[in-house]
Amino acid sequence: MFFPEAALGRLLAAQPTLADELGRDWDAHRAMVEGELQAADAEGEVLEVEVATPALLAAMLADDGSDADPDPGPRLAWPPGRNDPCWCGSGVKYKKCCLPRGRERGGVGPTPVPVPAPAPAPARRPGPASSERVLPRRPGGRTRAR
């Protein structure tokens, strides 16, 4: 369940104890949701993001103990393409918004393969520091350089 920024702010203001479950702010909430989506995707699940509706928010704020579930919110296909707008509604491309947030949060994704250290560069002979090379002159009658 994903809460848009204004809805999450209202919910956390009314029930601050939910910060542990939903995230302390909207950035933490988006990172948490993205991390969970990436982990589930790694397990091969087909995923959708359900956006919280005003009715769901009102029901959570009322906290009257009723078991009636409000209508489900809109569902967004996940994952979006890297160059598609982000699912969170920020208007930024997915690759610049929530994709890196989920990776930072839980280290979800393939384990990085260690890259071997490059071989040391061969030792250079002392010589001019510029890009010009000095060619030794061969014995003979040539007076011009090629």
PDB file of C-alpha atoms in Angstrom:
ATOM      1  CA  MET A   1       0.000   0.000   0.000  1.00  0.00           C
ATOM      2  CA  PHE A   2       1.420   3.346  -1.065  1.00  0.00           C
ATOM      3  CA  PHE A   3       0.311   6.655   0.455  1.00  0.00           C
ATOM      4  CA  PRO A   4       0.651   9.857  -1.604  1.00  0.00           C
ATOM      5  CA  GLU A   5       2.651  12.583   0.154  1.00  0.00           C
ATOM      6  CA  ALA A   6      -0.285  14.609   1.525  1.00  0.00           C
ATOM      7  CA  ALA A   7      -2.152  11.504   2.700  1.00  0.00           C
ATOM      8  CA  LEU A   8       0.898  10.112   4.477  1.00  0.00           C
ATOM      9  CA  GLY A   9       1.506  13.450   6.201  1.00  0.00           C
ATOM     10  CA  ARG A  10      -2.071  13.563   7.505  1.00  0.00           C
ATOM     11  CA  LEU A  11      -1.948   9.947   8.646  1.00  0.00           C
ATOM     12  CA  LEU A  12       1.368  10.320  10.483  1.00  0.00           C
ATOM     13  CA  ALA A  13       0.227  13.569  12.113  1.00  0.00           C
ATOM     14  CA  ALA A  14      -2.868  11.806  13.455  1.00  0.00           C
ATOM     15  CA  GLN A  15      -1.174   8.502  14.324  1.00  0.00           C
ATOM     16  CA  PRO A  16       2.591   8.974  14.792  1.00  0.00           C
ATOM     17  CA  THR A  17       3.025   5.365  15.945  1.00  0.00           C
ATOM     18  CA  LEU A  18       2.541   4.275  12.310  1.00  0.00           C
ATOM     19  CA  ALA A  19       5.896   5.864  11.389  1.00  0.00           C
ATOM     20  CA  ASP A  20       7.693   2.590  12.206  1.00  0.00           C
ATOM     21  CA  GLU A  21       5.426   0.679   9.843  1.00  0.00           C
ATOM     22  CA  LEU A  22       5.000   3.233   7.031  1.00  0.00           C
ATOM     23  CA  GLY A  23       8.185   5.311   7.231  1.00  0.00           C
ATOM     24  CA  ARG A  24       9.020   8.478   9.154  1.00  0.00           C
ATOM     25  CA  ASP A  25       8.433  10.705   6.098  1.00  0.00           C
ATOM     26  CA  TRP A  26       7.390  10.442   2.470  1.00  0.00           C
ATOM     27  CA  ASP A  27      10.921   9.747   1.194  1.00  0.00           C
ATOM     28  CA  ALA A  28      11.346   6.916   3.696  1.00  0.00           C
ATOM     29  CA  HIS A  29       7.876   5.593   2.775  1.00  0.00           C
ATOM     30  CA  ARG A  30       8.698   5.570  -0.954  1.00  0.00           C
ATOM     31  CA  ALA A  31      12.051   3.863  -0.297  1.00  0.00           C
ATOM     32  CA  MET A  32      10.382   1.228   1.882  1.00  0.00           C
ATOM     33  CA  VAL A  33       7.675   0.470  -0.700  1.00  0.00           C
ATOM     34  CA  GLU A  34      10.215   0.383  -3.546  1.00  0.00           C
ATOM     35  CA  GLY A  35      12.517  -1.945  -1.576  1.00  0.00           C
ATOM     36  CA  GLU A  36       9.652  -4.332  -0.852  1.00  0.00           C
ATOM     37  CA  LEU A  37       8.604  -4.272  -4.511  1.00  0.00           C
ATOM     38  CA  GLN A  38      12.147  -4.994  -5.683  1.00  0.00           C
ATOM     39  CA  ALA A  39      12.469  -7.880  -3.203  1.00  0.00           C
ATOM     40  CA  ALA A  40       9.155  -9.386  -4.330  1.00  0.00           C
ATOM     41  CA  ASP A  41      10.123  -8.904  -7.984  1.00  0.00           C
ATOM     42  CA  ALA A  42      13.376 -10.786  -7.359  1.00  0.00           C
ATOM     43  CA  GLU A  43      11.232 -13.721  -6.204  1.00  0.00           C
ATOM     44  CA  GLY A  44       9.283 -13.631  -9.482  1.00  0.00           C
ATOM     45  CA  GLU A  45       5.983 -12.205  -8.248  1.00  0.00           C
ATOM     46  CA  VAL A  46       3.754 -10.155 -10.573  1.00  0.00           C
ATOM     47  CA  LEU A  47       3.278  -6.871  -8.787  1.00  0.00           C
ATOM     48  CA  GLU A  48       1.003  -3.866  -8.610  1.00  0.00           C
ATOM     49  CA  VAL A  49       1.157  -0.836  -6.355  1.00  0.00           C
ATOM     50  CA  GLU A  50      -2.138   0.007  -4.648  1.00  0.00           C
ATOM     51  CA  VAL A  51      -2.500   3.726  -4.017  1.00  0.00           C
ATOM     52  CA  ALA A  52      -4.349   4.645  -0.825  1.00  0.00           C
ATOM     53  CA  THR A  53      -7.662   6.412  -1.418  1.00  0.00           C
ATOM     54  CA  PRO A  54      -9.160   9.236   0.629  1.00  0.00           C
ATOM     55  CA  ALA A  55     -11.762   6.724   1.903  1.00  0.00           C
ATOM     56  CA  LEU A  56      -9.041   4.398   3.156  1.00  0.00           C
ATOM     57  CA  LEU A  57      -7.235   7.295   4.776  1.00  0.00           C
ATOM     58  CA  ALA A  58     -10.463   8.437   6.488  1.00  0.00           C
ATOM     59  CA  ALA A  59     -11.104   4.896   7.734  1.00  0.00           C
ATOM     60  CA  MET A  60      -7.584   4.660   9.152  1.00  0.00           C
ATOM     61  CA  LEU A  61      -7.882   8.075  10.810  1.00  0.00           C
ATOM     62  CA  ALA A  62     -11.311   7.257  12.274  1.00  0.00           C
ATOM     63  CA  ASP A  63      -9.895   4.098  13.839  1.00  0.00           C
ATOM     64  CA  ASP A  64     -13.371   3.167  15.003  1.00  0.00           C
ATOM     65  CA  GLY A  65     -12.672  -0.568  14.874  1.00  0.00           C
ATOM     66  CA  SER A  66     -15.048  -1.282  11.997  1.00  0.00           C
ATOM     67  CA  ASP A  67     -14.075  -4.175   9.755  1.00  0.00           C
ATOM     68  CA  ALA A  68     -15.587  -2.668   6.611  1.00  0.00           C
ATOM     69  CA  ASP A  69     -12.872  -2.251   3.996  1.00  0.00           C
ATOM     70  CA  PRO A  70     -13.133   0.846   1.831  1.00  0.00           C
ATOM     71  CA  ASP A  71     -12.979   0.458  -1.926  1.00  0.00           C
ATOM     72  CA  PRO A  72      -9.505  -0.450  -3.106  1.00  0.00           C
ATOM     73  CA  GLY A  73      -7.446   2.337  -4.594  1.00  0.00           C
ATOM     74  CA  PRO A  74      -6.067   2.520  -8.100  1.00  0.00           C
ATOM     75  CA  ARG A  75      -3.453  -0.046  -8.975  1.00  0.00           C
ATOM     76  CA  LEU A  76      -0.269   0.834 -10.817  1.00  0.00           C
ATOM     77  CA  ALA A  77       1.712  -1.720 -12.788  1.00  0.00           C
ATOM     78  CA  TRP A  78       5.184  -2.295 -11.431  1.00  0.00           C
ATOM     79  CA  PRO A  79       8.018  -2.045 -12.396  1.00  0.00           C
ATOM     80  CA  PRO A  80       7.780   0.896 -14.734  1.00  0.00           C
ATOM     81  CA  GLY A  81      10.331   1.262 -17.508  1.00  0.00           C
ATOM     82  CA  ARG A  82      13.526   3.067 -16.513  1.00  0.00           C
ATOM     83  CA  ASN A  83      12.594   6.108 -18.612  1.00  0.00           C
ATOM     84  CA  ASP A  84       8.889   6.088 -17.663  1.00  0.00           C
ATOM     85  CA  PRO A  85       7.508   8.484 -15.043  1.00  0.00           C
ATOM     86  CA  CYS A  86       7.978   7.105 -11.539  1.00  0.00           C
ATOM     87  CA  TRP A  87       5.095   5.198  -9.970  1.00  0.00           C
ATOM     88  CA  CYS A  88       5.152   7.474  -6.885  1.00  0.00           C
ATOM     89  CA  GLY A  89       3.747  10.431  -8.809  1.00  0.00           C
ATOM     90  CA  SER A  90       6.795  12.687  -8.433  1.00  0.00           C
ATOM     91  CA  GLY A  91       6.905  13.357 -12.182  1.00  0.00           C
ATOM     92  CA  VAL A  92      10.587  12.335 -12.364  1.00  0.00           C
ATOM     93  CA  LYS A  93      11.837   9.384 -14.406  1.00  0.00           C
ATOM     94  CA  TYR A  94      11.798   6.104 -12.470  1.00  0.00           C
ATOM     95  CA  LYS A  95      15.572   5.615 -12.890  1.00  0.00           C
ATOM     96  CA  LYS A  96      16.232   8.967 -11.151  1.00  0.00           C
ATOM     97  CA  CYS A  97      13.559   8.688  -8.428  1.00  0.00           C
ATOM     98  CA  CYS A  98      12.522   5.473  -6.675  1.00  0.00           C
ATOM     99  CA  LEU A  99      14.702   2.896  -8.459  1.00  0.00           C
ATOM    100  CA  PRO A 100      17.877   3.989  -6.628  1.00  0.00           C
ATOM    101  CA  ARG A 101      15.940   4.518  -3.359  1.00  0.00           C
ATOM    102  CA  GLY A 102      14.959   0.862  -3.193  1.00  0.00           C
ATOM    103  CA  ARG A 103      18.505  -0.253  -3.930  1.00  0.00           C
ATOM    104  CA  GLU A 104      19.923   1.999  -1.193  1.00  0.00           C
ATOM    105  CA  ARG A 105      17.381   0.786   1.337  1.00  0.00           C
ATOM    106  CA  GLY A 106      17.905  -2.912   1.346  1.00  0.00           C
ATOM    107  CA  GLY A 107      20.653  -3.856  -1.013  1.00  0.00           C
ATOM    108  CA  VAL A 108      18.022  -5.572  -3.130  1.00  0.00           C
ATOM    109  CA  GLY A 109      19.172  -6.839  -6.450  1.00  0.00           C
ATOM    110  CA  PRO A 110      21.977  -8.926  -7.771  1.00  0.00           C
ATOM    111  CA  THR A 111      25.045  -9.295  -5.621  1.00  0.00           C
ATOM    112  CA  PRO A 112      27.833  -7.230  -7.111  1.00  0.00           C
ATOM    113  CA  VAL A 113      30.603  -9.301  -8.675  1.00  0.00           C
ATOM    114  CA  PRO A 114      34.030  -8.225  -7.483  1.00  0.00           C
ATOM    115  CA  VAL A 115      36.024  -6.660 -10.274  1.00  0.00           C
ATOM    116  CA  PRO A 116      39.691  -7.623 -10.309  1.00  0.00           C
ATOM    117  CA  ALA A 117      42.120  -4.783  -9.821  1.00  0.00           C
ATOM    118  CA  PRO A 118      43.640  -3.572 -13.066  1.00  0.00           C
ATOM    119  CA  ALA A 119      47.211  -4.600 -13.810  1.00  0.00           C
ATOM    120  CA  PRO A 120      49.742  -1.932 -12.937  1.00  0.00           C
ATOM    121  CA  ALA A 121      50.860   0.210 -15.837  1.00  0.00           C
ATOM    122  CA  PRO A 122      54.290  -0.630 -17.197  1.00  0.00           C
ATOM    123  CA  ALA A 123      57.082   1.531 -15.867  1.00  0.00           C
ATOM    124  CA  ARG A 124      57.925   4.435 -18.132  1.00  0.00           C
ATOM    125  CA  ARG A 125      61.414   5.299 -19.118  1.00  0.00           C
ATOM    126  CA  PRO A 126      62.484   8.766 -18.178  1.00  0.00           C
ATOM    127  CA  GLY A 127      62.026  11.151 -21.024  1.00  0.00           C
ATOM    128  CA  PRO A 128      60.112  14.208 -22.131  1.00  0.00           C
ATOM    129  CA  ALA A 129      56.892  14.883 -20.194  1.00  0.00           C
ATOM    130  CA  SER A 130      55.000  16.001 -23.292  1.00  0.00           C
ATOM    131  CA  SER A 131      53.237  13.794 -25.794  1.00  0.00           C
ATOM    132  CA  GLU A 132      56.105  14.187 -28.250  1.00  0.00           C
ATOM    133  CA  ARG A 133      58.499  11.312 -28.670  1.00  0.00           C
ATOM    134  CA  VAL A 134      62.167  11.746 -29.324  1.00  0.00           C
ATOM    135  CA  LEU A 135      63.371   9.334 -31.962  1.00  0.00           C
ATOM    136  CA  PRO A 136      67.015   8.396 -31.974  1.00  0.00           C
ATOM    137  CA  ARG A 137      68.822   9.306 -35.180  1.00  0.00           C
ATOM    138  CA  ARG A 138      70.071   6.399 -37.214  1.00  0.00           C
ATOM    139  CA  PRO A 139      73.516   6.526 -38.635  1.00  0.00           C
ATOM    140  CA  GLY A 140      73.489   7.599 -42.229  1.00  0.00           C
ATOM    141  CA  GLY A 141      73.096  10.586 -44.446  1.00  0.00           C
ATOM    142  CA  ARG A 142      69.557  11.641 -43.657  1.00  0.00           C
ATOM    143  CA  THR A 143      69.172  15.155 -42.412  1.00  0.00           C
ATOM    144  CA  ARG A 144      65.369  15.454 -42.383  1.00  0.00           C
ATOM    145  CA  ALA A 145      62.981  13.780 -40.011  1.00  0.00           C
ATOM    146  CA  ARG A 146      60.032  11.958 -41.405  1.00  0.00           C
TER     147      ARG A 146
END
